[in-house]
Short mmCIF file of C-alpha atoms in Angstrom, two decimals:
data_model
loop_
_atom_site.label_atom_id
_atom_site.label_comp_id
_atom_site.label_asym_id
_atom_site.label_seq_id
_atom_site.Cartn_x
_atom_site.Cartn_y
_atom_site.Cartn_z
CA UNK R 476 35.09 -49.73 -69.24
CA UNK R 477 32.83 -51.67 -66.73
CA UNK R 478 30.05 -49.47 -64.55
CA UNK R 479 26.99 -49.60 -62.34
CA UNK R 480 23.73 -49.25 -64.15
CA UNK R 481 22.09 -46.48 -61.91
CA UNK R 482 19.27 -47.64 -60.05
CA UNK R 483 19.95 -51.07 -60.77
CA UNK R 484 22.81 -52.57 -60.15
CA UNK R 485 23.71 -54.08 -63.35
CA UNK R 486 27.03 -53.87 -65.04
CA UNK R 487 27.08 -52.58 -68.26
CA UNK R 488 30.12 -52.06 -70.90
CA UNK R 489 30.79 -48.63 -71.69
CA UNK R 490 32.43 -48.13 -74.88
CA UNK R 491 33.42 -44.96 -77.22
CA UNK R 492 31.66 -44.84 -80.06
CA UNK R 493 32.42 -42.66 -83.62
CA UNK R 494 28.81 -42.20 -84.06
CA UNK R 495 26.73 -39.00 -83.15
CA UNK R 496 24.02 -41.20 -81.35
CA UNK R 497 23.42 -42.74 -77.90
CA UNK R 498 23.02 -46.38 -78.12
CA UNK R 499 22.54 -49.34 -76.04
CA UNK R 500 22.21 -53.25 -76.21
CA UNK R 501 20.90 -56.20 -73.77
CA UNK R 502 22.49 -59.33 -75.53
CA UNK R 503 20.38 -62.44 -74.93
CA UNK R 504 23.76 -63.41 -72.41
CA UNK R 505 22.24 -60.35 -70.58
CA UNK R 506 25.79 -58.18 -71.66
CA UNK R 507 25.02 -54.79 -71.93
CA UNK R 508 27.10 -52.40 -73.99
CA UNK R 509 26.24 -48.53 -74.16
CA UNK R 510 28.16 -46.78 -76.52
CA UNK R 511 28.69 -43.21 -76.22
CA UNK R 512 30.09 -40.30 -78.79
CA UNK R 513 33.39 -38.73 -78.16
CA UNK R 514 33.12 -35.61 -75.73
CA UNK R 515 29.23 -36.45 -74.70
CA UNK R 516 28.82 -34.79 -71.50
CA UNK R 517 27.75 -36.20 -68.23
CA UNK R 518 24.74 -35.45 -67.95
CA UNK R 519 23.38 -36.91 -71.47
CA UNK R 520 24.37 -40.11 -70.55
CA UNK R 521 23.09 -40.09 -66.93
CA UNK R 522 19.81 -39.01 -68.87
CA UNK R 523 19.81 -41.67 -71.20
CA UNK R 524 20.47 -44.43 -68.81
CA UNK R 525 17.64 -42.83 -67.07
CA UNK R 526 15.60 -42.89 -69.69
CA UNK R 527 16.19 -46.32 -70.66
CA UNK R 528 16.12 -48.13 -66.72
CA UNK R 529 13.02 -49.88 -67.63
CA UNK R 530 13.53 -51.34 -70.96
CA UNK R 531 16.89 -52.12 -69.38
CA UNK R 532 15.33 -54.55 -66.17
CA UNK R 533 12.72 -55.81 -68.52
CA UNK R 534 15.11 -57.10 -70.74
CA UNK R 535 17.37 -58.57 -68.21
CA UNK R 536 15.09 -59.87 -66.42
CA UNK R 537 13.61 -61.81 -69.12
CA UNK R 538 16.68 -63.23 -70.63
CA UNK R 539 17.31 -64.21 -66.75
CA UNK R 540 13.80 -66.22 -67.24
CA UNK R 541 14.25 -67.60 -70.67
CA UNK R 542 17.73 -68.07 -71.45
CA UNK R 543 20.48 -70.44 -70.62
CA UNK R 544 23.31 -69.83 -68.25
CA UNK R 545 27.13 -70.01 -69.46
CA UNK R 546 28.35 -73.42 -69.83
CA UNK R 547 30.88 -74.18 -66.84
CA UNK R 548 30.97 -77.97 -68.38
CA UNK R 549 30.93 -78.86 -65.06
CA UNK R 550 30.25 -82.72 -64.71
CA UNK R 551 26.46 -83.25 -64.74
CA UNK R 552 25.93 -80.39 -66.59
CA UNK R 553 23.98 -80.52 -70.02
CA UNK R 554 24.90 -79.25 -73.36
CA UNK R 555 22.59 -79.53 -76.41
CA UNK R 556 25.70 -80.44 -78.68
CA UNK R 557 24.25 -80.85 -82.18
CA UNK R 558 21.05 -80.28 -81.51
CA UNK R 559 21.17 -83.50 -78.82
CA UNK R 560 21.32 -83.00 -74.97
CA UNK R 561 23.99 -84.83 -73.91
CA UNK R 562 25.66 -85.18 -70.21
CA UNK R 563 29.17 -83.77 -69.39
CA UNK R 564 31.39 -86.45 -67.58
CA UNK R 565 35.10 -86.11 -66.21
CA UNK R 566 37.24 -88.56 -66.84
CA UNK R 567 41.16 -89.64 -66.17
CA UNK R 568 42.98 -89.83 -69.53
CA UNK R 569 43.24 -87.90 -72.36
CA UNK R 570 40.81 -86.88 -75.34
CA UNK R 571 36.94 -86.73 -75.74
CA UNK R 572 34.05 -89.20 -76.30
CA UNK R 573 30.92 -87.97 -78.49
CA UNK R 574 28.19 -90.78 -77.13
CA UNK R 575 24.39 -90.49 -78.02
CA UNK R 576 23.68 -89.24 -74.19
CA UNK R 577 27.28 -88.50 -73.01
CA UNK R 578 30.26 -86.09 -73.96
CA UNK R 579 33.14 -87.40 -72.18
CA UNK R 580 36.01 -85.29 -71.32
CA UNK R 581 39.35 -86.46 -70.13
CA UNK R 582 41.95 -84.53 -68.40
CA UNK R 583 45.38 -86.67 -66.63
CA UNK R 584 44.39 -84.24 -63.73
CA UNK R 585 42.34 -82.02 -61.69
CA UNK R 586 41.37 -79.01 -63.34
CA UNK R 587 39.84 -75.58 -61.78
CA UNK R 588 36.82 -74.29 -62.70
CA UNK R 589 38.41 -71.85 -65.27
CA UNK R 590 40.35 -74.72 -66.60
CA UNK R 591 37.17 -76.90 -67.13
CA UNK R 592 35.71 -74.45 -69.03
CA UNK R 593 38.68 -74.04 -71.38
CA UNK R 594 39.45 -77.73 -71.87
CA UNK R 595 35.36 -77.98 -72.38
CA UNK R 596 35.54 -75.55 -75.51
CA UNK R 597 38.56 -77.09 -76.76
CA UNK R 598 36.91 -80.13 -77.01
CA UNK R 599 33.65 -78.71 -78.93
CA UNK R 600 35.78 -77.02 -81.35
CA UNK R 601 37.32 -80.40 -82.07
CA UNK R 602 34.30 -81.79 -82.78
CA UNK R 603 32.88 -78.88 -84.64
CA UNK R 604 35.90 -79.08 -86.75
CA UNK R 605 35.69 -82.65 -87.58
CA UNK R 606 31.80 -81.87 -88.63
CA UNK R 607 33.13 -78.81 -91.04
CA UNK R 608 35.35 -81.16 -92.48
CA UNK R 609 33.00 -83.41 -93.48
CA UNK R 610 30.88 -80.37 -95.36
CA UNK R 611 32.76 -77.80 -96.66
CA UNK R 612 34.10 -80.05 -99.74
CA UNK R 613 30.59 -80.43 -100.63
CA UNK R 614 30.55 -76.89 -101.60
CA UNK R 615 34.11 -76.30 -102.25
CA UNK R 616 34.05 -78.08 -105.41
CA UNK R 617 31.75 -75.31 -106.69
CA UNK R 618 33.79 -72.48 -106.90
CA UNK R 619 36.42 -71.40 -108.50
CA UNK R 620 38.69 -70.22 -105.56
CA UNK R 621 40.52 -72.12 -103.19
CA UNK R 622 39.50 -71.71 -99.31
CA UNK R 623 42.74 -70.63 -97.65
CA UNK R 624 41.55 -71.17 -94.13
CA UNK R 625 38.96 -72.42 -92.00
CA UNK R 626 38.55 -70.93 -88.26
CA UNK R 627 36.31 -71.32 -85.81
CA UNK R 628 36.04 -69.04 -82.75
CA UNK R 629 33.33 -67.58 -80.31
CA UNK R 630 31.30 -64.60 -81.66
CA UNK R 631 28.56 -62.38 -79.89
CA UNK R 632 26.12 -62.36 -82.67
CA UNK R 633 27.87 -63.65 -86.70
CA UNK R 634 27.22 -67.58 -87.23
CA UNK R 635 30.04 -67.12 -89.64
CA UNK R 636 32.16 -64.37 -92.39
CA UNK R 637 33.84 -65.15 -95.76
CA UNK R 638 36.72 -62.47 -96.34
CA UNK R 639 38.33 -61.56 -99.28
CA UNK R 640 41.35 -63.75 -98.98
CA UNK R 641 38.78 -66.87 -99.09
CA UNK R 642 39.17 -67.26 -95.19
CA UNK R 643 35.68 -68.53 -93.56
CA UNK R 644 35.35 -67.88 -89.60
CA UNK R 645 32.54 -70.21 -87.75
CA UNK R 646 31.09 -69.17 -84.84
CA UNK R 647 31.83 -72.06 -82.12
CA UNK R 648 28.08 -71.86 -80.74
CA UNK R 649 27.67 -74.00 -84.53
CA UNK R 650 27.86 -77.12 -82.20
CA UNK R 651 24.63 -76.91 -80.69
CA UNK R 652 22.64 -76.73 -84.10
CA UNK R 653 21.08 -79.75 -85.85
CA UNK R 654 23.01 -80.89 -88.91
CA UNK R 655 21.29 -79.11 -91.05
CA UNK R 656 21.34 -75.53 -90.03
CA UNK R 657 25.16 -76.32 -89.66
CA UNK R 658 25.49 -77.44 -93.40
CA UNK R 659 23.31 -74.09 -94.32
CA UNK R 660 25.76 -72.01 -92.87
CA UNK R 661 28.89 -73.33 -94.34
CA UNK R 662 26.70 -73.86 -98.02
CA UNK R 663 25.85 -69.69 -97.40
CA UNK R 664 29.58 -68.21 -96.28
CA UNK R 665 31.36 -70.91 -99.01
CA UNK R 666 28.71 -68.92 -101.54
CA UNK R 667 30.21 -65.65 -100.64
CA UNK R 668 33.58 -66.70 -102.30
CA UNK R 669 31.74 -66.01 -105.86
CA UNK R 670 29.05 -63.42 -104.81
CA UNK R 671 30.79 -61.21 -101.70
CA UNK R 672 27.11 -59.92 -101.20
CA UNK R 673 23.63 -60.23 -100.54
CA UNK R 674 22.19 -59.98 -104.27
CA UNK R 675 19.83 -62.07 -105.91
CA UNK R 676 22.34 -63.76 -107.60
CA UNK R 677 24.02 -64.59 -104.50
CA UNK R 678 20.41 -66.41 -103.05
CA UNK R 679 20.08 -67.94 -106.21
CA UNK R 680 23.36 -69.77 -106.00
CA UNK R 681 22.61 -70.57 -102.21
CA UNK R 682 19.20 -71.69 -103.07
CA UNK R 683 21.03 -74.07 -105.81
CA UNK R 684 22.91 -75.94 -103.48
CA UNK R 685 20.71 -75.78 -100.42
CA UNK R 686 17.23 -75.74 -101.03
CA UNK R 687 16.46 -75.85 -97.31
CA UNK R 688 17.97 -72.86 -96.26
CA UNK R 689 14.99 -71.10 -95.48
CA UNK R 690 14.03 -73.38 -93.30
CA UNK R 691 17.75 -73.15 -91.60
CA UNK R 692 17.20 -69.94 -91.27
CA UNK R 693 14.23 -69.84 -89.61
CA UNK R 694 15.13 -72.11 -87.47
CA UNK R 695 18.22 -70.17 -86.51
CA UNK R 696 16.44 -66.90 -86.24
CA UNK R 697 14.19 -68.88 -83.48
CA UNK R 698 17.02 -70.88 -81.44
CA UNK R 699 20.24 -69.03 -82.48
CA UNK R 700 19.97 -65.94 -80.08
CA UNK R 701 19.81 -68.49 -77.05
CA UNK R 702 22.31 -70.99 -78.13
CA UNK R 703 24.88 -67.91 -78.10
CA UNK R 704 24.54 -67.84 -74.20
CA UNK R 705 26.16 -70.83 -73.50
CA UNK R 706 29.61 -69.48 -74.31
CA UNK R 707 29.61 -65.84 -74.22
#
């Protein structure tokens, strides 16, 4: 359910919670969710939203300052696309052109602005698929299970999950990482297929086949939040 943040003028998400607690969250796309306990009454919430106004604007305010907008892949517009700012063109044809400056997309006709956007992600997960491909049999080979699927999709805050059926999930937003971090990703989730966990055991195999995942994760923990703006 959408509403008004009081005194602002902000929409925020309200959604039912099974918790006990008030809670709220200013993603760094400036969504806000507040989730509420079943059978709260009025006037709790109106007090916590109340009670939280400032942190609220501050928050907003500076993701307004700090973060990037949603990508409309409008032509002109820039994407970092692996790591690399590159300029979105239109074109008349079909397909998509990677070029060290440019990512060209094609359409045979004139597309609305809702239509850019959904031809625009299309065409990175194309190209973030064609990058997986190229990695995940580097640490495939290392375990004993065979990957049953490989998706890729927008999330609001996973870079990627490893289920139980050996299915790995990539967050789209992948495409605007360097090389690295991408590799340190798949290397981490493909690890999860032998250790479903966080133990040392599991870090110790990660740390086996990617010695620089530290630094992939630091470097994530830095840029990530941001990068998740441009298609949220």
């Amino acid at each position: 359910m959408r509403e008004s943040y009081p005194g602002l003028g902000i929409e925020y998400e309200l959604r039912p919670s099974r918790g006990y607690h008030l809670s709220i969250s200013v993603y760094p796309n400036n969504h806000i969710v507040v989730r509420v306990p079943r059978r709260l009454p009025k006037s709790s919430l109106k007090e916590f939203l109340a009670e939280r106004k400032t942190w609220v604007k501050e928050k907003h305010d500076w993701n307004e300052r700090n973060n990037p907008k949603q990508a409309k892949f409008a032509s002109g517009d820039i994407l970092p696309i692996f790591h690399k700012n590159r300029k979105i063109l239109w074109e008349v044809g079909e397909g998509t052109s990677l070029l060290p400056e440019q990512l060209i997309l094609k359409s045979k006709r004139s597309l609305t602005s809702k239509s850019q956007i959904v031809r625009g992600k299309a065409a990175l997960k194309e190209l973030l698929q064609e990058k997986l491909e190229e990695i995940i049999p580097k640490y495939s080979k290392f375990v004993s299970k065979k990957i049953r699927a490989v998706r890729i999709r927008t999330m609001r805050s996973l870079w990627g999950t490893c289920s139980s059926e050996q299915c790995l999930t990539f967050n789209l937003s992948l495409i605007f990482c360097p090389d690295y971090v991408i590799e340190a990703v798949v290397a981490h989730e493909i690890a999860h297929i032998t250790h479903a966990n966080h133990s040392k055991a599991f870090w110790d195999l990660l740390a086996s086949w990617s010695p620089g995942y530290e630094k992939a994760d630091l470097w994530m923990k830095k840029n990530g939040p941001k990068l998740l703006c441009y298609l949220l």
